Tab-separated table of C-alpha atoms and ligand atoms in Angstrom:
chain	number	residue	atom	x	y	z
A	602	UNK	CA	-69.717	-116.587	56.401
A	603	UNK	CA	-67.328	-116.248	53.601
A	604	UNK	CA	-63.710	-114.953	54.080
A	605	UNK	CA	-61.666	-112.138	51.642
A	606	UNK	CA	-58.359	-111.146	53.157
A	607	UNK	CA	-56.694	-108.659	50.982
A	608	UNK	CA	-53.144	-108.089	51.346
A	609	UNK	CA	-51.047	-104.574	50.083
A	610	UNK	CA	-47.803	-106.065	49.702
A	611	UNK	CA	-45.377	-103.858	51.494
A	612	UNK	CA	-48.154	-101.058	52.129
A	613	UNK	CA	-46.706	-100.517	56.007
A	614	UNK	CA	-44.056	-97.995	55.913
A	615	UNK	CA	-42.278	-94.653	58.905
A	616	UNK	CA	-43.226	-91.420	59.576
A	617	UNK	CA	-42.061	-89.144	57.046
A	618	UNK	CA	-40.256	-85.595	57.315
A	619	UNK	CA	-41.744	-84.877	54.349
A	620	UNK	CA	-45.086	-85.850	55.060
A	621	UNK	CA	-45.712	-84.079	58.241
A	622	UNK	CA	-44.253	-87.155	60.628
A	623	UNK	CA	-46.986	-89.195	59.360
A	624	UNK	CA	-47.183	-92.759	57.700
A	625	UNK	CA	-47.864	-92.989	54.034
A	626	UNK	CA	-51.072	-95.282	55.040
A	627	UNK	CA	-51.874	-91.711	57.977
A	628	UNK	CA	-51.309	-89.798	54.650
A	629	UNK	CA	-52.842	-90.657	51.827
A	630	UNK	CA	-56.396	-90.934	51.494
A	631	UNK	CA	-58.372	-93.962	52.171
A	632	UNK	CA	-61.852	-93.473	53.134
A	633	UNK	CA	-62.454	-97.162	52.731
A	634	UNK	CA	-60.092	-98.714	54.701
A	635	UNK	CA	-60.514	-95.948	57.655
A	636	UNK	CA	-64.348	-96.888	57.275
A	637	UNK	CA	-63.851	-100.556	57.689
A	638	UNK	CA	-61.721	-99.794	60.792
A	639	UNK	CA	-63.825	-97.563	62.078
A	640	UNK	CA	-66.797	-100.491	61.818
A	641	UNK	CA	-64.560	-103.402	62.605
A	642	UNK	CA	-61.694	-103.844	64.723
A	643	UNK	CA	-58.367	-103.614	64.598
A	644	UNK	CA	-54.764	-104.733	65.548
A	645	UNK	CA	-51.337	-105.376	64.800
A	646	UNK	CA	-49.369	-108.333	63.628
A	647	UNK	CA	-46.069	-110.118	63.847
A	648	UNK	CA	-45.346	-111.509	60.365
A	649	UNK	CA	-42.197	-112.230	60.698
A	650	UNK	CA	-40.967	-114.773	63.288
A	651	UNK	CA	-37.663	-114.285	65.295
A	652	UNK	CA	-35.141	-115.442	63.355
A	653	UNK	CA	-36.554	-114.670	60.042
A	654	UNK	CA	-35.516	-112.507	57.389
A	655	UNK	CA	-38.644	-110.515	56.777
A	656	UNK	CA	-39.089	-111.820	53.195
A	657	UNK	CA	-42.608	-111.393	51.442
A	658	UNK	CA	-42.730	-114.958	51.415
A	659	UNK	CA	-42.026	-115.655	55.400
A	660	UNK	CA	-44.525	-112.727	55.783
A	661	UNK	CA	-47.700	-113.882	53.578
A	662	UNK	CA	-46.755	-117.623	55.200
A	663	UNK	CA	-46.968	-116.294	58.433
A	664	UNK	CA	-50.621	-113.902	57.646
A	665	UNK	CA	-52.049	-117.497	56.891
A	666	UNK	CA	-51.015	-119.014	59.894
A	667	UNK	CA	-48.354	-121.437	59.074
A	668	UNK	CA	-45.540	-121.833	61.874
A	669	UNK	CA	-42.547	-120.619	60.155
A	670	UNK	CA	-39.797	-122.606	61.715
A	671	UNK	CA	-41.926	-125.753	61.414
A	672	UNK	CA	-42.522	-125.111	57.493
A	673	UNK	CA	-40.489	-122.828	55.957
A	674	UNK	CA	-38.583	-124.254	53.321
A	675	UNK	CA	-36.672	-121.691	51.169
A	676	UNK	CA	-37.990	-119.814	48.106
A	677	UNK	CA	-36.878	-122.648	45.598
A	678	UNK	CA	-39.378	-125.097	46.670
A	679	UNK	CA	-42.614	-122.795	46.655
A	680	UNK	CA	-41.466	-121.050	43.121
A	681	UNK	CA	-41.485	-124.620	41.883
A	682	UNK	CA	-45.231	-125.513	43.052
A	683	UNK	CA	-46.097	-122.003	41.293
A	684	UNK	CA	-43.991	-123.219	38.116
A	685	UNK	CA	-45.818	-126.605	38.504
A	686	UNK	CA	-42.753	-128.932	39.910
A	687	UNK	CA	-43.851	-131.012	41.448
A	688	UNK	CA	-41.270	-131.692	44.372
A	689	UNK	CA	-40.896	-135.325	45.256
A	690	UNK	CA	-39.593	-136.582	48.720
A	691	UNK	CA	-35.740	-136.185	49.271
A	692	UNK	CA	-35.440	-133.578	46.099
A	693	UNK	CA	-33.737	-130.552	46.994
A	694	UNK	CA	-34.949	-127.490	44.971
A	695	UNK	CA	-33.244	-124.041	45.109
A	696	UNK	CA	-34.214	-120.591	43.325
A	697	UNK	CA	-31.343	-120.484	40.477
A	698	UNK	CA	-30.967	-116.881	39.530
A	699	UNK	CA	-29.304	-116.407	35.991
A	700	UNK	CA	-26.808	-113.505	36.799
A	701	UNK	CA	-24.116	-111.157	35.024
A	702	UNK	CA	-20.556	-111.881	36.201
A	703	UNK	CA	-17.920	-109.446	35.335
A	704	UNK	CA	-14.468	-110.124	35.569
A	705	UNK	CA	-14.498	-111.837	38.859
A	706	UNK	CA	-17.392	-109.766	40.533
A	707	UNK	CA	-21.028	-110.446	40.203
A	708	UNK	CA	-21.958	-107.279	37.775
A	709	UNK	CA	-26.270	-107.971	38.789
A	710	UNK	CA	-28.085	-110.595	40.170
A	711	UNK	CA	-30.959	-110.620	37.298
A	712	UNK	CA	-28.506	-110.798	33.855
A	713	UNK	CA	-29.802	-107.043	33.133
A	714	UNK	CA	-33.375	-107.994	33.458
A	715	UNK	CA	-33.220	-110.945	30.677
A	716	UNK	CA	-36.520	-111.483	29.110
A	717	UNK	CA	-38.433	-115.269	30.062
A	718	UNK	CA	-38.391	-115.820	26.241
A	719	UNK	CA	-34.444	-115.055	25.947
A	720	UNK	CA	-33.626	-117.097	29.932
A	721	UNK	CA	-35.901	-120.277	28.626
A	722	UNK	CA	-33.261	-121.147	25.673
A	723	UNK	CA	-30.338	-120.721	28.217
A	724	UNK	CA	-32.120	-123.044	31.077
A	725	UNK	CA	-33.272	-125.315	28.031
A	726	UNK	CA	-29.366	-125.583	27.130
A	727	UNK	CA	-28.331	-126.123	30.713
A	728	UNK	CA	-30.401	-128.447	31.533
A	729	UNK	CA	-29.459	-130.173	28.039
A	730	UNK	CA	-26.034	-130.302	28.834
A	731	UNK	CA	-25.660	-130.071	32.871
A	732	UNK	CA	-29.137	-131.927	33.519
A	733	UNK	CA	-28.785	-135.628	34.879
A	734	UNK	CA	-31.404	-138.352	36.332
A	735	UNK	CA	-30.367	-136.628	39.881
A	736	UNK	CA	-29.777	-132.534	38.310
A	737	UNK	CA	-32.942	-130.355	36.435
A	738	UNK	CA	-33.300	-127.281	35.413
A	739	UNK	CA	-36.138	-125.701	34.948
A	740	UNK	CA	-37.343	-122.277	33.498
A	741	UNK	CA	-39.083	-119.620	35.633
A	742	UNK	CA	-39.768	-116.417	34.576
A	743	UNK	CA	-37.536	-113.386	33.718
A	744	UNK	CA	-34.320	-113.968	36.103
A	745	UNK	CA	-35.864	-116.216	38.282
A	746	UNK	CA	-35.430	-120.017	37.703
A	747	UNK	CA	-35.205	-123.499	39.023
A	748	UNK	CA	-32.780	-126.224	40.311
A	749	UNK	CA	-33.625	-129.377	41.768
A	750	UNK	CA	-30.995	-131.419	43.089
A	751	UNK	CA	-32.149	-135.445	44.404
A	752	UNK	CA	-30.785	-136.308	47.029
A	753	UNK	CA	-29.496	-133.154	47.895
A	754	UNK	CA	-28.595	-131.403	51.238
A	755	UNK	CA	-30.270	-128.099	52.366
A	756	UNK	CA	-28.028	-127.489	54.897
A	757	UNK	CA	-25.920	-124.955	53.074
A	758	UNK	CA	-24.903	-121.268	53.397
A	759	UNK	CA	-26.113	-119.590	50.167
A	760	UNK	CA	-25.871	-115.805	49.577
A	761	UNK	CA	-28.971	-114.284	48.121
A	762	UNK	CA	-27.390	-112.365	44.918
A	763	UNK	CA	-29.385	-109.360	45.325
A	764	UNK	CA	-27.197	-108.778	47.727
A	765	UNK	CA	-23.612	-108.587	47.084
A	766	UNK	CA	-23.787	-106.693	43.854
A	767	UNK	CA	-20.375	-106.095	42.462
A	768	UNK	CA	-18.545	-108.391	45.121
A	769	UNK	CA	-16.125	-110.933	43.720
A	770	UNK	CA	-18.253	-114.016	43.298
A	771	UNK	CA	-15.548	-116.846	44.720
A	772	UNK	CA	-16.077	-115.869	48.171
A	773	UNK	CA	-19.653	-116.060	48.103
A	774	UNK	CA	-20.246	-119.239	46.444
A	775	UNK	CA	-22.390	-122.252	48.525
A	776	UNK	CA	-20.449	-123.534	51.355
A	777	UNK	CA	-21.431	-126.406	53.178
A	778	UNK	CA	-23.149	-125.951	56.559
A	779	UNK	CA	-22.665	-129.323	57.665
A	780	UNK	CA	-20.403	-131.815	56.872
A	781	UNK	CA	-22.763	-134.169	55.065
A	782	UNK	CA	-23.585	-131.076	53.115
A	783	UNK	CA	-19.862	-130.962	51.184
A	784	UNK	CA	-21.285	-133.320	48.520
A	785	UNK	CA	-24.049	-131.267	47.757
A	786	UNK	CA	-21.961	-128.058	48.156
A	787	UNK	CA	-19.316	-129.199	45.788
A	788	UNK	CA	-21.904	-130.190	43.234
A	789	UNK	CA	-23.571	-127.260	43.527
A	790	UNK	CA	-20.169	-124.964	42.850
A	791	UNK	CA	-19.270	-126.883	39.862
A	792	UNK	CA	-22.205	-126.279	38.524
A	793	UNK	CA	-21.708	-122.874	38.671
A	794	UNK	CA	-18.479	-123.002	36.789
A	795	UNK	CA	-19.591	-125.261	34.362
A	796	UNK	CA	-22.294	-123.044	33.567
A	797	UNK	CA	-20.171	-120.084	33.086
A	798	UNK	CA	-18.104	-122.105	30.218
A	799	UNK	CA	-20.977	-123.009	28.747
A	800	UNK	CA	-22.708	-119.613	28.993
A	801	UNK	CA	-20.198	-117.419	27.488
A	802	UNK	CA	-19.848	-118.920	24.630
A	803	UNK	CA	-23.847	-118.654	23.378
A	804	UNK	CA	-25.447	-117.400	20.987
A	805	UNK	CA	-27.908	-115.327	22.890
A	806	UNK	CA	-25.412	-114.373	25.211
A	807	UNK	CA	-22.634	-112.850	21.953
A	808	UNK	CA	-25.872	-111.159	20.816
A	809	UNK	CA	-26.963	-109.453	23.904
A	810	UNK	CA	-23.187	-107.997	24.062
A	811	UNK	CA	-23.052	-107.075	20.746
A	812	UNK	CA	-26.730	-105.168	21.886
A	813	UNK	CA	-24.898	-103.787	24.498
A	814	UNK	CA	-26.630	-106.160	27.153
A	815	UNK	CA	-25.562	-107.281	30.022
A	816	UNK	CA	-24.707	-111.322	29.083
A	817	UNK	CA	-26.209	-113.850	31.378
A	818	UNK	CA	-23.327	-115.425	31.628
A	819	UNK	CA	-23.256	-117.911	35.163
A	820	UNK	CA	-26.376	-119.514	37.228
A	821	UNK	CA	-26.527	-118.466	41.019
A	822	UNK	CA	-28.300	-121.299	43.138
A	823	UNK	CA	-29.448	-119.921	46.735
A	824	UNK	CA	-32.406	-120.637	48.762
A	825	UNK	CA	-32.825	-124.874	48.992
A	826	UNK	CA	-35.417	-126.233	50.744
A	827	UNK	CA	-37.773	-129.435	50.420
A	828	UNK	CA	-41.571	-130.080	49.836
A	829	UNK	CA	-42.622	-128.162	52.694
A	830	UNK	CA	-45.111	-129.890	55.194
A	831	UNK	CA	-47.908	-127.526	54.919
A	832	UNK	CA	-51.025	-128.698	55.905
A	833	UNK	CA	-53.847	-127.178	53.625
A	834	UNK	CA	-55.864	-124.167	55.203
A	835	UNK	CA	-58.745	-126.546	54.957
A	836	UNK	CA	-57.864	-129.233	57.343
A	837	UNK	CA	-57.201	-126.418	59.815
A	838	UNK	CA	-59.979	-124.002	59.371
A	839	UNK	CA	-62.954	-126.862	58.838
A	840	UNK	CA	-64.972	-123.146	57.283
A	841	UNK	CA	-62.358	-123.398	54.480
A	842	UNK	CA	-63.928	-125.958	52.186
A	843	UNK	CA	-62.737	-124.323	48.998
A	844	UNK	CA	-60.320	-121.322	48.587
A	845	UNK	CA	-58.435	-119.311	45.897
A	846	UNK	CA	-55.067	-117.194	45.651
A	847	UNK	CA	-54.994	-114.241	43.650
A	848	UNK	CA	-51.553	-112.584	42.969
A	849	UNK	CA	-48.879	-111.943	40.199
A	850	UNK	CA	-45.849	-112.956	42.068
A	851	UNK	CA	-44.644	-116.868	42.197
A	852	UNK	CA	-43.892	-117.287	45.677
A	853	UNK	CA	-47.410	-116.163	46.853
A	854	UNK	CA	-49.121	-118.592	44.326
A	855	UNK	CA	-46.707	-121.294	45.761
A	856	UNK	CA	-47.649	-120.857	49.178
A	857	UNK	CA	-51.256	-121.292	47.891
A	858	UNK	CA	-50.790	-123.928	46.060
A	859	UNK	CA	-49.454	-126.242	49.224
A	860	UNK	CA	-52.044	-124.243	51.340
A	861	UNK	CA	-54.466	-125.923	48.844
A	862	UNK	CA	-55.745	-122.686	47.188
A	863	UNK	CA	-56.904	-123.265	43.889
A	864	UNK	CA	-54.977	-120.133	41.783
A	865	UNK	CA	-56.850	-117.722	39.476
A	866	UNK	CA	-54.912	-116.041	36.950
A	867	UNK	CA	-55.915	-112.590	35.973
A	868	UNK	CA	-55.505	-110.626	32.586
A	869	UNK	CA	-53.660	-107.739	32.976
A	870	UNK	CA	-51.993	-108.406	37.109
A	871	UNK	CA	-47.991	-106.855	36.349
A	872	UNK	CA	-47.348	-106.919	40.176
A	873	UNK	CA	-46.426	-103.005	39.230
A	874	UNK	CA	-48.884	-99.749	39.784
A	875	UNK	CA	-49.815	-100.474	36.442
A	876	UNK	CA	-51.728	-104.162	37.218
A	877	UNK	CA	-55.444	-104.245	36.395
A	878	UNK	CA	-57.072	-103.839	39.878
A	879	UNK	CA	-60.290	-104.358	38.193
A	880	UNK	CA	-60.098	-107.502	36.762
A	881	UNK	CA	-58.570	-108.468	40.480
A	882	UNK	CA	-61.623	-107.506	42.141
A	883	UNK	CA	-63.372	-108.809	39.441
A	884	UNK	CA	-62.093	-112.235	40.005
A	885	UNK	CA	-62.196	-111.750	43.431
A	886	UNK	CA	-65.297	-111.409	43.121
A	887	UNK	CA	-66.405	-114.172	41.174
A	888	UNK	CA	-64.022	-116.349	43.423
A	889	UNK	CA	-66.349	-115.657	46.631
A	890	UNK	CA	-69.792	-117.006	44.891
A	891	UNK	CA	-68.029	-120.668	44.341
A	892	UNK	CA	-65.339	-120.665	47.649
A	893	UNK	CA	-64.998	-120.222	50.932
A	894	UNK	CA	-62.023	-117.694	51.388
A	895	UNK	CA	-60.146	-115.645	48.642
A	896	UNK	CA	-56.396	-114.405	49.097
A	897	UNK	CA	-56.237	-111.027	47.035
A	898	UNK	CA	-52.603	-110.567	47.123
A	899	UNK	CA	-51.294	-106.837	45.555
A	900	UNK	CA	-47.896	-106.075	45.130
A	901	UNK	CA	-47.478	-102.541	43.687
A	902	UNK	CA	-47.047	-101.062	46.701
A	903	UNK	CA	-43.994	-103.078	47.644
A	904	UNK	CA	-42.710	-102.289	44.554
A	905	UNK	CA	-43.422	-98.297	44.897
A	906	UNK	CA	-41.480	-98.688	48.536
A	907	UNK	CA	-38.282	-100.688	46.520
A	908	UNK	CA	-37.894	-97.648	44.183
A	909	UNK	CA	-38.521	-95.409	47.709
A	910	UNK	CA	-40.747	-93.152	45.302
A	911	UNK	CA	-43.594	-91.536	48.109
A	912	UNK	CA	-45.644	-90.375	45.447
A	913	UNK	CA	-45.875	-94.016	43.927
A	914	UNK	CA	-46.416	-95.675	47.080
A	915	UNK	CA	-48.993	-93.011	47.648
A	916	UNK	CA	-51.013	-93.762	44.807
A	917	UNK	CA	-50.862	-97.350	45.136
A	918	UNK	CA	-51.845	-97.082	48.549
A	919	UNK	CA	-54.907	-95.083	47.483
A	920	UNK	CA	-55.643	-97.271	44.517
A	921	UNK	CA	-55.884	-99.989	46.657
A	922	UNK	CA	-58.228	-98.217	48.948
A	923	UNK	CA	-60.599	-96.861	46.000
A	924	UNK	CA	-60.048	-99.995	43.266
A	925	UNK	CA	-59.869	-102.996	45.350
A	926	UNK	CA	-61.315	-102.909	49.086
A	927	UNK	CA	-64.286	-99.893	48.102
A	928	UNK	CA	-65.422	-101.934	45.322
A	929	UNK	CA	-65.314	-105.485	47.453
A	930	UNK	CA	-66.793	-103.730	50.348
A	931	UNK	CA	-69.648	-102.432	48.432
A	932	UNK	CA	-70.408	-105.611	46.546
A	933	UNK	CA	-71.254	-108.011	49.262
A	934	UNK	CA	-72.473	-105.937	52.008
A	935	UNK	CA	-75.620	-106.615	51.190
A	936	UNK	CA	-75.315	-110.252	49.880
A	937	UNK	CA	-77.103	-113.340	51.762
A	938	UNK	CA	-74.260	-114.872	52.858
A	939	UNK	CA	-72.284	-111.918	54.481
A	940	UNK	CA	-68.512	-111.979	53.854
A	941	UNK	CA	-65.893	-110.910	56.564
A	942	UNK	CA	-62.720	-108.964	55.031
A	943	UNK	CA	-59.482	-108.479	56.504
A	944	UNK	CA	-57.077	-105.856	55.048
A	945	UNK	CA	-53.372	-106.189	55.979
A	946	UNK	CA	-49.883	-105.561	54.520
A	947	UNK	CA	-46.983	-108.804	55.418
A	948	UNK	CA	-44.091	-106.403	56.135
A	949	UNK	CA	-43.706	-102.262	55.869
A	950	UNK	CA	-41.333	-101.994	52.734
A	951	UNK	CA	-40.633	-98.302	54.193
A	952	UNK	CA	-39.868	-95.253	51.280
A	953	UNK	CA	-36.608	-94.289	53.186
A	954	UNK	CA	-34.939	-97.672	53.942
A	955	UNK	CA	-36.453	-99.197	50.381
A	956	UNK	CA	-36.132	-102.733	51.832
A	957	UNK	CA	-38.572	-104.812	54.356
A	958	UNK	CA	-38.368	-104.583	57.793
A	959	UNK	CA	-39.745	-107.043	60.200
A	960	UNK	CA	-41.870	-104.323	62.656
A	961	UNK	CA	-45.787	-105.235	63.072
A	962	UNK	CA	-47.962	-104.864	60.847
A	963	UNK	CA	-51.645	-103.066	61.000
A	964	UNK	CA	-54.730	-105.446	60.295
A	965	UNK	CA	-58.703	-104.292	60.050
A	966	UNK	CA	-61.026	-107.375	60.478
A	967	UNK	CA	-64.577	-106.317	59.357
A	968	UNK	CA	-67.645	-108.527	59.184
A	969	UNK	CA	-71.803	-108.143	59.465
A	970	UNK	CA	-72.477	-107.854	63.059
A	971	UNK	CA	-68.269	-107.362	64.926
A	972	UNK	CA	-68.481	-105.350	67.785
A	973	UNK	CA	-66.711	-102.435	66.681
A	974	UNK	CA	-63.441	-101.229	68.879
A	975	UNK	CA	-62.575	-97.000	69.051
A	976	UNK	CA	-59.707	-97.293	66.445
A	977	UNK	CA	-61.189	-94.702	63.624
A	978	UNK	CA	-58.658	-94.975	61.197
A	979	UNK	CA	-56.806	-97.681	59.162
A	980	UNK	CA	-52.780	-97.434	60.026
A	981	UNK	CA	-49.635	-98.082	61.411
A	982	UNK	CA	-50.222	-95.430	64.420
A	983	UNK	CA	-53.905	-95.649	64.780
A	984	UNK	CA	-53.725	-99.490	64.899
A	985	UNK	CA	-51.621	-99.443	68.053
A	986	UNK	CA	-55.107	-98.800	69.915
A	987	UNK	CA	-56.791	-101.574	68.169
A	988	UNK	CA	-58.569	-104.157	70.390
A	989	UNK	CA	-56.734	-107.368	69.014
A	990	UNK	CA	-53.752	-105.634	70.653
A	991	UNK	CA	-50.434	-107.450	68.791
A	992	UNK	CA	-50.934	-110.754	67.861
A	993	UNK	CA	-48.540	-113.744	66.051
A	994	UNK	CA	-48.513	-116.820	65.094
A	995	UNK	CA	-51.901	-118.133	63.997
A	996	UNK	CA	-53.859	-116.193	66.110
A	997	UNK	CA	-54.838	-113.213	63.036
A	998	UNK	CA	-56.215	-116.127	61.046
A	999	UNK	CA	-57.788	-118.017	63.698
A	1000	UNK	CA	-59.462	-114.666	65.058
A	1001	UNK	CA	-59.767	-114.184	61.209
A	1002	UNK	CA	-61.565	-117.688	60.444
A	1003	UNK	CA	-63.366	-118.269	64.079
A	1004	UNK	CA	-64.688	-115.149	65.293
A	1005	UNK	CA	-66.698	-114.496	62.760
A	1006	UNK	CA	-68.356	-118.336	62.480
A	1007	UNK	CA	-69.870	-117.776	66.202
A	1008	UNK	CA	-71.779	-114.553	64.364
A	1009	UNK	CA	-72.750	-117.103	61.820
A	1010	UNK	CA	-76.278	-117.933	62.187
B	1497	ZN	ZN1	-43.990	-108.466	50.640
């Protein structure tokens, strides 16, 4: 038996006033995903370990199966495997936002939305001028970049920017969480300074305030971590002998990438309602004939919960329902080798609150020959019922990747 598990980033979300006191995934209309609940069984999981801030990347580790406090390393090291760093032992790599400082305050944490095109000469210059044999810089995309200190010391209290917009920014910079961190700590902060000299005074930076632009004017390191010991889905689900990640966001393709998913890029994925759900699916698709298990990853409806816009989240939610698991459903039901499908969101990113929240999520498991529980519909209410009752840990993907192999035959 093959495996699909496709993942609506942020789909989970609260009753709603406005809705009648009903979820957006109670509301909206998705026939498929009530269907494959209806055949298959349900439950609901913990994604988010005590402890944990429920961040998508915690989450999507944690609907895999990885044991968070054992590998969870920080954003920085898992954007690097997606930007193709490859992290050696004892280098330290953090995500290095490129932000707007005003005055003394930090005016955004993303420059006004720089472009990758106009961030890549400013990360080119930094690393020209603050790079060493122990300090790189390297360029993500938009906002979103990379630092990699050797030798460095994660043990530090970083704040994430995104979160202290228009606080003063000395305060907030990296303090040292242990003393054998002060080395790193210090290092860190001068960087920081250093790059503000040398920011303010280029070329891209005079032109995007002459443009009215918000300058990206200082680098904001947060998130270090190390190579994290992730052993690949393979050597713990034996079924697993070849597997793909599909998704538009970086920290999802890093997690593949040490889970030893091989990562198909699609024409057309933005990550925003707008991404090309067909030429997911189609991939998807394709994936399934060569490998063993396919990670469909789809973020819009995270982003739809962000801008707490109901009628966005709505329509990504039903998108999702008619444009990716309909058309999976129907394409291998009847093939040789039957194909079990899990649908699941990491974390509710509810409309009201427009952040993540750490409650359980729902989770269908559907496959050729399950033993069906009562649960009729697909969400967050509904799933309470479900026969898996709430699980955590590894026990979604080893239900996920186990069950179905004793129907295998
Ligand atoms: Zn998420």
């Amino acid at each position: 038996m093959k495996h699909i598990i496709i993942l609506g980033d942020g789909m989970a979300d609260w009753p709603a006033e406005s809705l009648g006191n009903k979820t957006l995934l109670q509301y909206a209309a998705t026939p498929y995903m009530d269907k494959l609940a209806r055949m298959g069984r349900t439950g609901r999981l913990m994604t988010v370990a005590p402890g944990f801030h429920p961040g998508s990347e915690v989450a999507n580790m944690s609907v895999m199966g990885y044991n968070l406090p054992k590998v969870y390393e920080g954003r920085g090291p898992l954007e690097a495997a997606s930007i193709g760093v490859e992290l050696q032992p004892g280098d330290m790599a953090m995500r290095c936002n490129i932000i707007c400082i005003e005055g003394d305050n930090i005016k955004n944490h993303s420059a006004g939305h720089i472009t990758t095109e106009e961030a890549d000469v400013l990360i080119q210059y930094l690393e020209e001028k603050l790079g060493t044999d122990r300090i790189h810089f390297y360029t993500g995309v938009q906002y979103r970049h990379l630092l990699v200190i050797k030798g460095g010391n994660k043990q530090l209290d970083c704040t994430p920017p995104h979160d202290v917009p228009l606080k003063p920014f000395r305060p907030l910079m990296v303090k040292a969480g242990v003393p054998e961190a002060q080395e790193t700590a210090e290092l860190i902060n001068a960087l920081i300074l250093k790059s503000q000299e040398l920011l303010a005074e280029h070329p891209i930076n005079k032109k995007r305030i002459a443009e009215g632009k918000d300058p990206a004017n200082s680098i904001w390191p947060w998130s270090p971590g190390y190579r994290p010991q992730m052993e690949p889905l393979a050597e713990k689900y034996p079924v697993i002998r070849k597997g793909a990640v599909i998704s538009a966001v970086d920290l999802i393709n890093g997690i593949g990438y040490y889970a030893g998913l091989r990562r198909i890029t699609v024409q057309g994925a933005t990550g925003l309602y707008d991404t090309n759900y067909e030429n997911k699916v189609a991939a998807a698709l394709e994936a399934l004939r060569t490998d063993d298990f396919v990670y469909l990853h789809i973020e819009a409806s995270d982003e739809a919960g962000h801008e707490g816009d109901f009628k966005l989240k709505q329509f990504t939610i039903e998108n999702l329902d008619k444009r990716v698991v309909g058309p999976v459903y129907e394409a291998v039901k009847d093939w040789d080798e039957p194909v079990a499908i899990a649908v699941l969101p990491d974390h509710p990113t509810p409309c009201e609150l427009r952040t993540h929240t750490a409650e359980p999520v729902p989770f269908l498991i559907y496959y050729p020959g399950i033993e069906p529980d009562n649960v009729q519909n697909f969400d967050e209410v509904a799933c309470v019922e479900g026969s898996y009752g709430v699980m955590k840990e590894d026990e979604f993907m080893n239900e996920f990747m186990t069950a179905s192999a004793l129907h295998n035959d």
